[in-house]
Amino acid sequence: MSIDLLKQSIRSIENFPKPGVSFADITPLLSNPQQLKELQSLIGTHYANCNITKVVGLESRGFFFAPAIAMGIGAGFVPARKPGKLPFQTIGIEYEKEYGKDKIEIHVDAINENDVVLIHDDVLATGGTINAAIELVKKCNVKKIYVNFIVEITALQGRDKIQQGVDVMSLIKL
């Protein structure tokens, strides 16, 4: 199966979540078992020798695939959630994104200095959310950070805004 075939399964939803925004919807791709398996294989192969110990999935669409990536590479899964969604003590970071201010949190004991972390989200748009996630993970003094997206919207140049020293991989570029 090719990246082009996976790309064809992504649909654009115009004016969502607000007027003027074209939303890249990956749910058709995720609903196809062969494509889902191909996604896991491609991402797993890319990170197979990186010694990743934790995969951080960003709420909410990063949750769709991050656990499967974690299982495929033998790592743990860490949910990065909006405030008030995690039951234990948390650390968090506030940030600006294209639709206004937001905040993400993880449990204080979810990641430590011995971890190599892959942060996963479904789509790279403007880079605001991923940079906040990187800063949050950096608070834990981890060994290394990798970042992964299923889709990158290249016209928005979010990759250019990601901090130096972070390994970035996008499977599909639109």
PDB file of C-alpha atoms in Angstrom:
ATOM      1  CA  MET A   1       0.000   0.000   0.000  1.00  0.00           C
ATOM      2  CA  SER A   2       1.331   3.438  -0.849  1.00  0.00           C
ATOM      3  CA  ILE A   3       1.333   6.751   0.957  1.00  0.00           C
ATOM      4  CA  ASP A   4      -0.742   8.105  -1.958  1.00  0.00           C
ATOM      5  CA  LEU A   5      -3.467   5.541  -1.253  1.00  0.00           C
ATOM      6  CA  LEU A   6      -3.475   6.500   2.439  1.00  0.00           C
ATOM      7  CA  LYS A   7      -3.614  10.175   1.440  1.00  0.00           C
ATOM      8  CA  GLN A   8      -6.717   9.556  -0.689  1.00  0.00           C
ATOM      9  CA  SER A   9      -8.598   8.430   2.428  1.00  0.00           C
ATOM     10  CA  ILE A  10      -8.231  11.811   4.130  1.00  0.00           C
ATOM     11  CA  ARG A  11     -11.153  14.124   3.541  1.00  0.00           C
ATOM     12  CA  SER A  12     -11.327  17.891   3.891  1.00  0.00           C
ATOM     13  CA  ILE A  13     -14.158  19.385   5.905  1.00  0.00           C
ATOM     14  CA  GLU A  14     -14.543  23.050   5.022  1.00  0.00           C
ATOM     15  CA  ASN A  15     -15.334  25.658   7.675  1.00  0.00           C
ATOM     16  CA  PHE A  16     -14.676  23.307  10.599  1.00  0.00           C
ATOM     17  CA  PRO A  17     -14.224  23.961  13.488  1.00  0.00           C
ATOM     18  CA  LYS A  18     -14.764  27.587  12.458  1.00  0.00           C
ATOM     19  CA  PRO A  19     -15.331  29.536   9.233  1.00  0.00           C
ATOM     20  CA  GLY A  20     -12.297  29.695   6.973  1.00  0.00           C
ATOM     21  CA  VAL A  21     -10.656  26.531   8.332  1.00  0.00           C
ATOM     22  CA  SER A  22     -10.294  23.432   6.162  1.00  0.00           C
ATOM     23  CA  PHE A  23     -10.116  20.446   8.537  1.00  0.00           C
ATOM     24  CA  ALA A  24      -8.103  17.356   7.554  1.00  0.00           C
ATOM     25  CA  ASP A  25     -10.301  14.447   8.698  1.00  0.00           C
ATOM     26  CA  ILE A  26      -8.344  11.196   9.179  1.00  0.00           C
ATOM     27  CA  THR A  27     -11.288   9.116  10.445  1.00  0.00           C
ATOM     28  CA  PRO A  28     -11.959   7.426   7.050  1.00  0.00           C
ATOM     29  CA  LEU A  29      -8.326   6.285   6.988  1.00  0.00           C
ATOM     30  CA  LEU A  30      -8.566   4.961  10.564  1.00  0.00           C
ATOM     31  CA  SER A  31     -11.776   3.042   9.829  1.00  0.00           C
ATOM     32  CA  ASN A  32     -10.094   0.898   7.162  1.00  0.00           C
ATOM     33  CA  PRO A  33      -8.313  -2.059   8.848  1.00  0.00           C
ATOM     34  CA  GLN A  34      -5.734  -2.501   6.082  1.00  0.00           C
ATOM     35  CA  GLN A  35      -4.857   1.194   6.114  1.00  0.00           C
ATOM     36  CA  LEU A  36      -4.729   1.263   9.896  1.00  0.00           C
ATOM     37  CA  LYS A  37      -2.328  -1.662   9.886  1.00  0.00           C
ATOM     38  CA  GLU A  38      -0.211   0.038   7.207  1.00  0.00           C
ATOM     39  CA  LEU A  39      -0.054   3.225   9.297  1.00  0.00           C
ATOM     40  CA  GLN A  40       1.103   1.281  12.331  1.00  0.00           C
ATOM     41  CA  SER A  41       3.690  -0.600  10.279  1.00  0.00           C
ATOM     42  CA  LEU A  42       5.138   2.517   8.617  1.00  0.00           C
ATOM     43  CA  ILE A  43       5.387   4.466  11.860  1.00  0.00           C
ATOM     44  CA  GLY A  44       6.625   1.460  13.835  1.00  0.00           C
ATOM     45  CA  THR A  45       9.340   0.745  11.291  1.00  0.00           C
ATOM     46  CA  HIS A  46      10.486   4.372  11.379  1.00  0.00           C
ATOM     47  CA  TYR A  47      10.901   4.328  15.180  1.00  0.00           C
ATOM     48  CA  ALA A  48      11.936   0.692  15.662  1.00  0.00           C
ATOM     49  CA  ASN A  49      15.536   1.453  16.681  1.00  0.00           C
ATOM     50  CA  CYS A  50      14.989   4.706  18.600  1.00  0.00           C
ATOM     51  CA  ASN A  51      14.609   3.126  22.067  1.00  0.00           C
ATOM     52  CA  ILE A  52      11.383   5.034  22.717  1.00  0.00           C
ATOM     53  CA  THR A  53       9.948   4.280  26.150  1.00  0.00           C
ATOM     54  CA  LYS A  54       6.805   6.480  26.114  1.00  0.00           C
ATOM     55  CA  VAL A  55       4.409   7.701  23.448  1.00  0.00           C
ATOM     56  CA  VAL A  56       2.511  10.856  24.397  1.00  0.00           C
ATOM     57  CA  GLY A  57      -0.828  11.198  22.589  1.00  0.00           C
ATOM     58  CA  LEU A  58      -2.361  14.661  22.407  1.00  0.00           C
ATOM     59  CA  GLU A  59      -6.045  15.089  23.187  1.00  0.00           C
ATOM     60  CA  SER A  60      -8.123  14.328  21.438  1.00  0.00           C
ATOM     61  CA  ARG A  61      -7.266  13.012  18.002  1.00  0.00           C
ATOM     62  CA  GLY A  62      -3.743  12.064  19.051  1.00  0.00           C
ATOM     63  CA  PHE A  63      -5.486   9.462  21.224  1.00  0.00           C
ATOM     64  CA  PHE A  64      -6.747   7.657  18.121  1.00  0.00           C
ATOM     65  CA  PHE A  65      -3.409   6.234  17.157  1.00  0.00           C
ATOM     66  CA  ALA A  66      -0.825   6.848  19.895  1.00  0.00           C
ATOM     67  CA  PRO A  67      -1.698   3.685  21.895  1.00  0.00           C
ATOM     68  CA  ALA A  68      -1.318   1.541  18.752  1.00  0.00           C
ATOM     69  CA  ILE A  69       2.061   3.143  18.042  1.00  0.00           C
ATOM     70  CA  ALA A  70       3.126   2.517  21.642  1.00  0.00           C
ATOM     71  CA  MET A  71       2.113  -1.140  21.473  1.00  0.00           C
ATOM     72  CA  GLY A  72       3.833  -1.575  18.117  1.00  0.00           C
ATOM     73  CA  ILE A  73       7.195  -0.293  19.382  1.00  0.00           C
ATOM     74  CA  GLY A  74       6.983  -1.713  22.908  1.00  0.00           C
ATOM     75  CA  ALA A  75       6.511   1.608  24.722  1.00  0.00           C
ATOM     76  CA  GLY A  76       4.049   2.951  27.262  1.00  0.00           C
ATOM     77  CA  PHE A  77       1.244   5.386  26.413  1.00  0.00           C
ATOM     78  CA  VAL A  78       0.851   8.766  28.156  1.00  0.00           C
ATOM     79  CA  PRO A  79      -2.298  10.821  27.537  1.00  0.00           C
ATOM     80  CA  ALA A  80      -1.824  14.596  27.334  1.00  0.00           C
ATOM     81  CA  ARG A  81      -5.237  15.967  28.248  1.00  0.00           C
ATOM     82  CA  LYS A  82      -7.135  19.175  28.733  1.00  0.00           C
ATOM     83  CA  PRO A  83      -7.342  20.508  32.320  1.00  0.00           C
ATOM     84  CA  GLY A  84      -9.433  18.555  34.791  1.00  0.00           C
ATOM     85  CA  LYS A  85      -9.519  15.325  32.771  1.00  0.00           C
ATOM     86  CA  LEU A  86      -6.744  13.414  34.572  1.00  0.00           C
ATOM     87  CA  PRO A  87      -7.460  12.062  38.061  1.00  0.00           C
ATOM     88  CA  PHE A  88      -3.995  12.345  39.627  1.00  0.00           C
ATOM     89  CA  GLN A  89      -1.648  15.298  40.236  1.00  0.00           C
ATOM     90  CA  THR A  90      -0.615  16.924  36.947  1.00  0.00           C
ATOM     91  CA  ILE A  91       1.853  19.281  35.341  1.00  0.00           C
ATOM     92  CA  GLY A  92       0.669  21.409  32.468  1.00  0.00           C
ATOM     93  CA  ILE A  93       1.374  24.181  30.034  1.00  0.00           C
ATOM     94  CA  GLU A  94      -0.821  26.909  28.538  1.00  0.00           C
ATOM     95  CA  TYR A  95      -0.390  27.882  24.904  1.00  0.00           C
ATOM     96  CA  GLU A  96      -1.885  29.804  22.004  1.00  0.00           C
ATOM     97  CA  LYS A  97      -3.334  27.917  19.086  1.00  0.00           C
ATOM     98  CA  GLU A  98      -5.124  28.964  15.951  1.00  0.00           C
ATOM     99  CA  TYR A  99      -8.518  29.034  17.729  1.00  0.00           C
ATOM    100  CA  GLY A 100      -7.453  30.725  21.018  1.00  0.00           C
ATOM    101  CA  LYS A 101      -5.784  29.729  24.274  1.00  0.00           C
ATOM    102  CA  ASP A 102      -5.601  26.159  25.516  1.00  0.00           C
ATOM    103  CA  LYS A 103      -3.798  24.000  28.068  1.00  0.00           C
ATOM    104  CA  ILE A 104      -2.581  20.400  28.182  1.00  0.00           C
ATOM    105  CA  GLU A 105      -1.585  18.320  31.190  1.00  0.00           C
ATOM    106  CA  ILE A 106       0.047  14.987  31.987  1.00  0.00           C
ATOM    107  CA  HIS A 107       0.364  13.127  35.269  1.00  0.00           C
ATOM    108  CA  VAL A 108       3.435  14.211  37.242  1.00  0.00           C
ATOM    109  CA  ASP A 109       4.753  10.639  37.356  1.00  0.00           C
ATOM    110  CA  ALA A 110       4.035   9.683  33.727  1.00  0.00           C
ATOM    111  CA  ILE A 111       7.439  10.612  32.298  1.00  0.00           C
ATOM    112  CA  ASN A 112      10.893  10.856  33.854  1.00  0.00           C
ATOM    113  CA  GLU A 113      14.516  11.622  33.011  1.00  0.00           C
ATOM    114  CA  ASN A 114      15.155   8.052  31.832  1.00  0.00           C
ATOM    115  CA  ASP A 115      12.512   8.231  29.106  1.00  0.00           C
ATOM    116  CA  VAL A 116      12.868   8.679  25.372  1.00  0.00           C
ATOM    117  CA  VAL A 117       9.557  10.177  24.251  1.00  0.00           C
ATOM    118  CA  LEU A 118       7.622  10.178  21.000  1.00  0.00           C
ATOM    119  CA  ILE A 119       4.893  12.826  20.938  1.00  0.00           C
ATOM    120  CA  HIS A 120       2.111  11.912  18.508  1.00  0.00           C
ATOM    121  CA  ASP A 121      -0.717  13.969  17.084  1.00  0.00           C
ATOM    122  CA  ASP A 122      -2.883  13.377  14.051  1.00  0.00           C
ATOM    123  CA  VAL A 123      -2.227  16.607  12.137  1.00  0.00           C
ATOM    124  CA  LEU A 124       0.502  19.249  12.095  1.00  0.00           C
ATOM    125  CA  ALA A 125      -1.109  22.567  11.228  1.00  0.00           C
ATOM    126  CA  THR A 126       0.383  25.767  12.672  1.00  0.00           C
ATOM    127  CA  GLY A 127       2.610  24.111  15.293  1.00  0.00           C
ATOM    128  CA  GLY A 128       1.161  25.702  18.442  1.00  0.00           C
ATOM    129  CA  THR A 129      -0.074  22.530  20.103  1.00  0.00           C
ATOM    130  CA  ILE A 130       3.028  20.476  19.343  1.00  0.00           C
ATOM    131  CA  ASN A 131       5.375  23.146  20.653  1.00  0.00           C
ATOM    132  CA  ALA A 132       3.385  23.261  23.887  1.00  0.00           C
ATOM    133  CA  ALA A 133       3.627  19.465  24.133  1.00  0.00           C
ATOM    134  CA  ILE A 134       7.382  19.609  23.560  1.00  0.00           C
ATOM    135  CA  GLU A 135       7.755  22.196  26.341  1.00  0.00           C
ATOM    136  CA  LEU A 136       5.622  20.071  28.656  1.00  0.00           C
ATOM    137  CA  VAL A 137       7.708  16.946  28.007  1.00  0.00           C
ATOM    138  CA  LYS A 138      10.935  18.958  28.403  1.00  0.00           C
ATOM    139  CA  LYS A 139       9.800  19.826  31.958  1.00  0.00           C
ATOM    140  CA  CYS A 140      10.366  16.125  32.714  1.00  0.00           C
ATOM    141  CA  ASN A 141      14.047  16.301  31.646  1.00  0.00           C
ATOM    142  CA  VAL A 142      13.758  13.389  29.222  1.00  0.00           C
ATOM    143  CA  LYS A 143      16.691  11.968  27.261  1.00  0.00           C
ATOM    144  CA  LYS A 144      15.277  12.698  23.781  1.00  0.00           C
ATOM    145  CA  ILE A 145      12.065  13.838  22.103  1.00  0.00           C
ATOM    146  CA  TYR A 146      10.674  12.688  18.771  1.00  0.00           C
ATOM    147  CA  VAL A 147       7.519  14.102  17.168  1.00  0.00           C
ATOM    148  CA  ASN A 148       5.191  12.283  14.782  1.00  0.00           C
ATOM    149  CA  PHE A 149       2.115  13.211  12.752  1.00  0.00           C
ATOM    150  CA  ILE A 150      -0.071  11.217  10.415  1.00  0.00           C
ATOM    151  CA  VAL A 151      -0.697  14.350   8.306  1.00  0.00           C
ATOM    152  CA  GLU A 152       1.215  17.597   7.826  1.00  0.00           C
ATOM    153  CA  ILE A 153      -0.510  20.551   6.161  1.00  0.00           C
ATOM    154  CA  THR A 154       2.575  22.008   4.515  1.00  0.00           C
ATOM    155  CA  ALA A 155       1.026  25.351   3.464  1.00  0.00           C
ATOM    156  CA  LEU A 156       0.673  26.338   7.135  1.00  0.00           C
ATOM    157  CA  GLN A 157       4.438  25.881   7.714  1.00  0.00           C
ATOM    158  CA  GLY A 158       4.002  24.393  11.184  1.00  0.00           C
ATOM    159  CA  ARG A 159       7.201  22.352  10.801  1.00  0.00           C
ATOM    160  CA  ASP A 160       9.204  25.575  10.541  1.00  0.00           C
ATOM    161  CA  LYS A 161       7.910  26.609  13.975  1.00  0.00           C
ATOM    162  CA  ILE A 162       8.894  23.388  15.769  1.00  0.00           C
ATOM    163  CA  GLN A 163      11.825  23.815  18.112  1.00  0.00           C
ATOM    164  CA  GLN A 164      15.319  22.917  16.951  1.00  0.00           C
ATOM    165  CA  GLY A 165      16.743  19.584  18.089  1.00  0.00           C
ATOM    166  CA  VAL A 166      13.453  17.701  17.846  1.00  0.00           C
ATOM    167  CA  ASP A 167      13.220  14.887  15.282  1.00  0.00           C
ATOM    168  CA  VAL A 168       9.975  15.391  13.275  1.00  0.00           C
ATOM    169  CA  MET A 169       8.288  12.839  11.007  1.00  0.00           C
ATOM    170  CA  SER A 170       5.053  13.329   9.070  1.00  0.00           C
ATOM    171  CA  LEU A 171       3.761  10.354   7.176  1.00  0.00           C
ATOM    172  CA  ILE A 172       1.464  12.204   4.757  1.00  0.00           C
ATOM    173  CA  LYS A 173       1.983  15.734   3.482  1.00  0.00           C
ATOM    174  CA  LEU A 174      -0.951  17.712   2.139  1.00  0.00           C
TER     175      LEU A 174
END
